[in-house]
Coordinates of C-alpha atoms in Angstrom, one line a residue:
Chain A
M9 CA 121.4 105.0 125.5
T10 CA 118.4 103.9 127.6
L11 CA 116.1 105.6 125.1
W12 CA 117.4 103.1 122.5
W13 CA 116.3 100.2 124.7
W14 CA 112.7 101.6 125.0
I15 CA 112.6 102.2 121.2
L16 CA 113.7 98.7 120.5
G17 CA 111.5 97.1 123.2
T18 CA 108.5 99.1 121.9
S19 CA 109.2 98.0 118.3
V20 CA 109.5 94.4 119.3
L21 CA 106.3 94.5 121.3
C22 CA 104.3 96.2 118.6
F23 CA 105.5 93.8 115.9
G24 CA 104.7 91.0 118.3
T25 CA 101.1 92.3 118.7
K26 CA 100.7 92.3 114.9
C27 CA 102.1 88.7 114.7
L28 CA 99.8 87.6 117.6
G29 CA 96.8 88.4 115.4
Y30 CA 98.0 85.9 112.8
V31 CA 98.4 83.0 115.3
V32 CA 95.3 83.3 117.6
P33 CA 92.3 81.4 116.4
S34 CA 90.0 83.8 114.5
K35 CA 87.1 82.7 116.8
I36 CA 88.3 85.3 119.3
M37 CA 87.3 87.9 116.7
D38 CA 83.7 86.7 117.2
N39 CA 83.9 88.0 120.7
P40 CA 82.3 91.4 120.4
R41 CA 83.8 92.6 123.7
I42 CA 87.4 92.3 122.4
A43 CA 86.6 94.3 119.3
Y44 CA 84.6 96.9 121.2
M45 CA 87.2 97.4 124.0
S46 CA 90.0 97.8 121.4
G47 CA 88.0 100.5 119.7
I48 CA 87.2 102.3 122.9
V49 CA 90.8 102.3 124.2
T50 CA 92.1 103.6 120.8
I51 CA 89.7 106.6 121.0
G52 CA 90.6 107.2 124.6
L53 CA 94.3 107.2 124.0
L54 CA 94.2 109.4 120.9
A55 CA 92.0 111.9 122.8
A56 CA 94.3 111.8 125.8
L57 CA 97.3 112.4 123.5
T58 CA 95.6 115.3 121.8
A59 CA 94.8 116.9 125.2
A60 CA 98.3 116.3 126.6
N61 CA 100.0 117.8 123.6
T62 CA 97.6 120.8 123.6
V63 CA 97.8 122.0 127.3
S64 CA 100.6 120.1 129.1
S65 CA 104.1 121.5 129.6
G66 CA 105.9 119.0 131.7
Q67 CA 103.6 118.7 134.8
N68 CA 102.0 122.1 134.3
V69 CA 98.8 122.8 132.5
V70 CA 99.3 125.8 130.2
F71 CA 96.8 127.4 127.9
D72 CA 98.9 128.9 125.0
A73 CA 99.1 129.2 121.2
R74 CA 98.6 125.5 120.9
I75 CA 94.8 126.0 121.7
G76 CA 94.7 128.0 118.5
G77 CA 96.4 125.2 116.7
L78 CA 93.8 122.7 118.0
V79 CA 90.9 124.9 116.9
A80 CA 92.4 125.5 113.5
A81 CA 93.1 121.8 113.0
A82 CA 89.5 121.0 114.0
I83 CA 88.2 123.5 111.4
A84 CA 90.4 121.9 108.7
L85 CA 89.0 118.5 109.6
K86 CA 85.5 119.8 109.5
L87 CA 86.2 121.0 106.0
K88 CA 87.5 117.5 105.2
A89 CA 91.1 118.5 104.6
P90 CA 93.5 115.6 104.2
F91 CA 95.7 114.6 107.2
I92 CA 98.9 116.3 106.0
V93 CA 97.0 119.6 105.6
V94 CA 95.5 119.3 109.1
V95 CA 99.0 118.9 110.5
I96 CA 100.3 121.9 108.6
V97 CA 97.3 124.0 109.6
G98 CA 97.9 123.1 113.3
A99 CA 101.5 124.0 113.1
A100 CA 100.9 127.2 111.1
A101 CA 98.2 128.5 113.5
T102 CA 100.3 127.8 116.5
G103 CA 103.4 129.4 115.0
V104 CA 101.5 132.5 113.9
L105 CA 99.7 133.0 117.2
R106 CA 103.1 132.7 119.0
L107 CA 104.5 135.5 116.8
I108 CA 101.7 137.9 117.6
Chain B
M25 CA 97.6 103.7 82.2
I26 CA 96.2 104.3 85.6
S27 CA 92.8 103.1 84.4
R28 CA 94.4 99.7 83.7
L29 CA 95.1 99.2 87.4
S30 CA 92.5 97.3 89.4
P31 CA 90.3 99.3 91.6
A32 CA 91.9 98.0 94.8
T33 CA 95.4 98.8 93.5
R34 CA 94.3 102.4 92.6
I35 CA 92.7 103.0 96.0
G36 CA 95.7 101.5 97.7
L37 CA 98.2 103.7 95.8
A38 CA 96.2 106.8 96.4
I39 CA 95.9 106.1 100.1
A40 CA 99.6 105.2 100.3
I41 CA 100.6 108.5 98.8
A42 CA 98.3 110.5 101.2
T43 CA 99.5 108.5 104.2
G44 CA 103.2 108.2 103.3
L45 CA 103.5 111.9 102.9
Y46 CA 102.8 112.6 106.5
G47 CA 105.9 110.5 107.4
V48 CA 107.4 114.0 107.0
S49 CA 105.6 115.3 110.0
F50 CA 106.5 112.2 112.0
G51 CA 110.2 112.6 111.2
A52 CA 110.3 116.2 112.0
L53 CA 108.3 115.8 115.3
S54 CA 110.5 112.9 116.3
V55 CA 113.7 114.8 116.1
A56 CA 112.0 117.8 117.7
S57 CA 111.1 115.6 120.7
G58 CA 114.7 114.6 121.2
L59 CA 115.2 111.4 119.2
D60 CA 118.1 111.2 116.8
L61 CA 117.8 110.3 113.1
W62 CA 118.5 106.6 113.6
Q63 CA 116.1 106.2 116.5
T64 CA 113.5 107.9 114.4
M65 CA 114.2 105.6 111.5
V66 CA 114.1 102.5 113.7
L67 CA 110.6 103.5 114.8
S68 CA 109.4 103.8 111.2
L69 CA 111.1 100.6 110.0
L70 CA 110.5 98.2 112.9
L71 CA 107.5 99.6 114.8
F72 CA 105.7 100.9 111.6
S73 CA 102.4 102.0 112.9
G74 CA 101.6 105.7 112.7
G75 CA 99.5 106.0 115.8
S76 CA 101.9 104.1 118.0
Q77 CA 104.9 106.0 116.7
F78 CA 103.2 109.4 117.3
G79 CA 102.1 108.1 120.7
F80 CA 105.7 107.2 121.6
I81 CA 107.2 110.5 120.7
G82 CA 104.2 112.4 122.1
V83 CA 104.9 111.0 125.6
I84 CA 108.7 111.6 125.3
S85 CA 108.2 115.2 124.1
A86 CA 105.8 115.8 127.0
G87 CA 108.7 114.8 129.3
G88 CA 107.3 111.3 130.0
S89 CA 109.4 108.2 130.9
G90 CA 110.4 105.5 128.5
V91 CA 108.0 103.0 130.1
A92 CA 105.1 105.4 129.7
A93 CA 106.0 106.0 126.1
M94 CA 106.3 102.2 125.5
S95 CA 103.0 101.5 127.2
T96 CA 101.2 104.1 125.2
A97 CA 102.6 102.9 121.9
V98 CA 101.8 99.2 122.7
L99 CA 98.2 100.0 123.8
L100 CA 97.7 102.0 120.6
G101 CA 99.1 99.0 118.6
I102 CA 96.6 96.5 120.0
R103 CA 94.2 97.2 117.2
N104 CA 96.8 96.0 114.7
G105 CA 96.5 92.6 116.5
V106 CA 92.8 92.6 115.8
Y107 CA 93.4 93.6 112.2
G108 CA 95.9 90.7 111.9
M109 CA 93.1 88.3 112.9
Q110 CA 90.9 89.7 110.1
I111 CA 93.6 89.6 107.5
N112 CA 94.6 86.1 108.5
A113 CA 91.0 84.9 108.2
L114 CA 90.7 86.6 104.7
L115 CA 94.0 86.0 103.0
R116 CA 95.5 83.0 104.9
P117 CA 99.2 83.9 104.3
R118 CA 101.8 81.1 104.8
G119 CA 105.3 80.9 106.2
I120 CA 107.6 84.0 105.7
T121 CA 104.7 85.8 103.9
K122 CA 102.9 85.7 107.2
L123 CA 105.7 87.8 108.9
A124 CA 105.7 90.3 106.0
A125 CA 101.9 90.5 106.2
A126 CA 102.1 91.1 109.9
Q127 CA 104.5 94.0 109.5
V128 CA 102.3 95.8 107.0
T129 CA 99.1 95.2 108.9
I130 CA 98.0 98.7 109.8
D131 CA 94.8 100.8 109.6
E132 CA 95.0 101.6 105.9
S133 CA 96.1 98.2 104.5
T134 CA 93.3 96.5 106.5
A135 CA 90.8 99.0 105.4
V136 CA 91.5 98.7 101.7
C137 CA 91.6 94.9 102.0
T138 CA 88.3 94.6 103.9
S139 CA 86.6 97.1 101.6
Q140 CA 87.0 94.7 98.6
V141 CA 84.7 91.8 97.8
E142 CA 86.8 89.5 95.6
V143 CA 89.6 87.6 97.2
R144 CA 92.0 88.6 94.4
E145 CA 91.2 92.3 95.0
Q146 CA 91.4 91.9 98.8
Q147 CA 94.9 90.5 98.3
R148 CA 96.0 93.3 95.9
G149 CA 94.4 95.9 98.2
F150 CA 96.2 94.7 101.2
W151 CA 99.7 94.2 99.7
V152 CA 99.7 97.3 97.5
T153 CA 98.6 99.6 100.3
G154 CA 100.8 98.0 103.0
V155 CA 104.0 97.8 101.0
A156 CA 103.6 101.2 99.3
I157 CA 102.9 102.9 102.6
F158 CA 105.9 101.1 104.2
V159 CA 108.3 102.4 101.5
L160 CA 106.8 106.0 101.3
W161 CA 106.4 106.3 105.1
N162 CA 110.1 105.5 105.7
L163 CA 111.3 107.7 102.8
F164 CA 109.4 110.6 104.1
T165 CA 110.3 110.0 107.8
F166 CA 113.9 110.2 106.7
L167 CA 113.2 113.5 104.9
G168 CA 111.3 115.0 107.8
A169 CA 114.0 114.0 110.3
I170 CA 116.7 115.7 108.2
V171 CA 114.6 118.8 107.5
G172 CA 113.4 119.0 111.1
D173 CA 116.9 118.6 112.4
A174 CA 118.1 121.6 110.3
A175 CA 115.1 123.8 111.2
G176 CA 116.3 124.6 114.7
D177 CA 113.9 125.3 117.6
P178 CA 110.8 123.4 116.7
K179 CA 108.5 125.6 118.8
Q180 CA 109.5 128.6 116.7
W181 CA 107.8 126.9 113.7
G182 CA 104.8 125.8 115.7
L183 CA 105.8 122.2 115.4
D184 CA 104.2 121.5 118.8
G185 CA 101.0 122.6 117.2
A186 CA 101.7 120.1 114.4
A187 CA 101.5 117.3 117.0
V188 CA 98.2 118.6 118.3
G189 CA 96.8 118.6 114.7
G190 CA 98.2 115.2 114.1
F191 CA 96.6 113.5 117.0
L192 CA 93.3 115.3 116.4
G193 CA 93.5 114.1 112.8
L194 CA 94.0 110.5 113.9
L195 CA 91.2 110.8 116.4
W196 CA 88.7 112.6 114.1
P197 CA 87.6 109.7 111.8
R198 CA 86.8 107.6 114.9
L199 CA 84.4 110.1 116.3
K200 CA 81.5 108.6 114.5
N201 CA 78.8 108.9 117.1
G202 CA 77.8 110.4 120.5
E203 CA 79.4 107.5 122.4
A204 CA 82.8 108.0 120.7
W205 CA 82.6 111.8 121.5
A206 CA 81.8 111.0 125.1
I207 CA 84.7 108.6 125.5
A208 CA 87.0 111.1 123.9
A209 CA 85.8 113.8 126.3
V210 CA 86.3 111.7 129.3
A211 CA 89.8 110.7 128.3
A212 CA 90.8 114.3 127.5
V213 CA 89.4 115.7 130.8
T214 CA 91.0 112.9 132.8
T215 CA 94.4 113.7 131.2
V216 CA 94.2 117.4 131.9
M217 CA 93.0 116.9 135.5
L218 CA 95.7 114.5 136.3
T219 CA 98.6 116.4 134.6
P220 CA 99.6 118.4 137.6
W221 CA 99.5 115.5 140.0
I222 CA 101.4 112.6 138.4
P223 CA 104.5 112.3 136.3
S224 CA 104.3 113.2 132.6
G225 CA 103.0 110.5 130.3
L226 CA 101.1 108.7 133.1
P227 CA 97.9 110.9 132.7
I228 CA 97.6 109.5 129.2
L229 CA 97.8 105.9 130.5
A230 CA 95.4 106.7 133.3
A231 CA 92.9 108.1 130.8
A232 CA 93.2 104.9 128.8
L233 CA 92.5 102.8 131.9
V234 CA 89.5 104.9 132.8
V235 CA 87.9 104.5 129.3
A236 CA 88.8 100.8 129.3
A237 CA 86.9 100.4 132.6
I238 CA 83.9 102.3 131.2
G239 CA 84.1 100.1 128.0
F240 CA 84.3 96.9 130.1
V241 CA 81.2 97.8 132.0
K242 CA 79.3 98.9 128.9
S243 CA 80.3 95.9 126.8
R244 CA 78.4 93.6 129.2
H245 CA 75.1 95.1 128.0
R246 CA 75.9 95.2 124.4
V247 CA 74.9 93.3 121.4
Q248 CA 77.5 92.7 118.7
R249 CA 78.2 95.5 116.4
P250 CA 81.0 94.5 114.1
E251 CA 81.5 97.9 112.6
D252 CA 83.1 99.0 115.9
S253 CA 86.2 97.0 115.1
A254 CA 86.3 97.9 111.4
P255 CA 89.3 100.2 110.5
V256 CA 88.4 103.6 109.4
I257 CA 89.4 105.5 106.3
D258 CA 88.3 109.1 106.5
D259 CA 86.3 110.9 103.9
A260 CA 89.4 112.7 102.7
D261 CA 91.1 109.5 101.9
R262 CA 88.1 108.3 100.0
R263 CA 88.1 111.5 98.0
I264 CA 91.7 111.1 97.2
A265 CA 91.1 107.5 96.1
G266 CA 88.4 108.8 93.8
E267 CA 85.7 106.6 95.3
G268 CA 82.1 107.4 94.6
Q269 CA 82.8 109.9 91.9

């Protein structure tokens, strides 16, 4: 049940963030620091999420088949594969390595 | 018939199909990380921002707390607020249209909108992309959740590897220069180093704080570079959209 509250709370806050953009004076956009920081934090979060999903298992750091998934996905991206293909390649590489 | 559609409409639809399809992976991963079908659907219908949605379930599946999942999703959603300012300045929606515009303000709709020069095309680009992705994303989330639910143990199918590929795929188009790579490396190393020491989910937030601090210090010595805030469509999307061919 509590998970429901976090889901609803997150949804409301994220919709609120979108709405906020439509009510603040557009002059704030002229502040390069806001735009720059927003870009930096997005890169940091996505990198952190990639790392956490690759090696963390609860509070343990584990190097397993997911590393292979990461490498395979990176190769797919290097070859300019579309997003959906990258996801499938990551899953397939991890699944196959786990079978071996 | 397709050639009768305006360029912005064509690009918007192509990107919507490419993006909407991966709602399948969100749906499947979401049920794999322990959310039920309706919780998954609420995220796609109400939250509706791929990065934040993946971030939320990414923290939950790593065993993180609700508050860590929420903070991650909200931080990832900040850029939508910035996009909102851009769209508001360009299209000036009024009344109830404003709320609808806010909900479909995401990477892709903003990118297609801002890539157009004429106001009419900016409008078409924004609405076609935003609404088409909303419909397809929710449809495919539903499909993915049902299929994922029926597939049994997600690890057996390497679905945890799908999350890895997914996050790397979201990160990739943003790694445009050495600075971006450095920021990503700092965040990844911070996350891994902190993982054994603090509860799950918190290392991700800590990494965000570390790069925010670095960004804060660096931004003092920076001149304005507007492209840093511009949303990114990766080359793959451009190819799908048939641009430059």
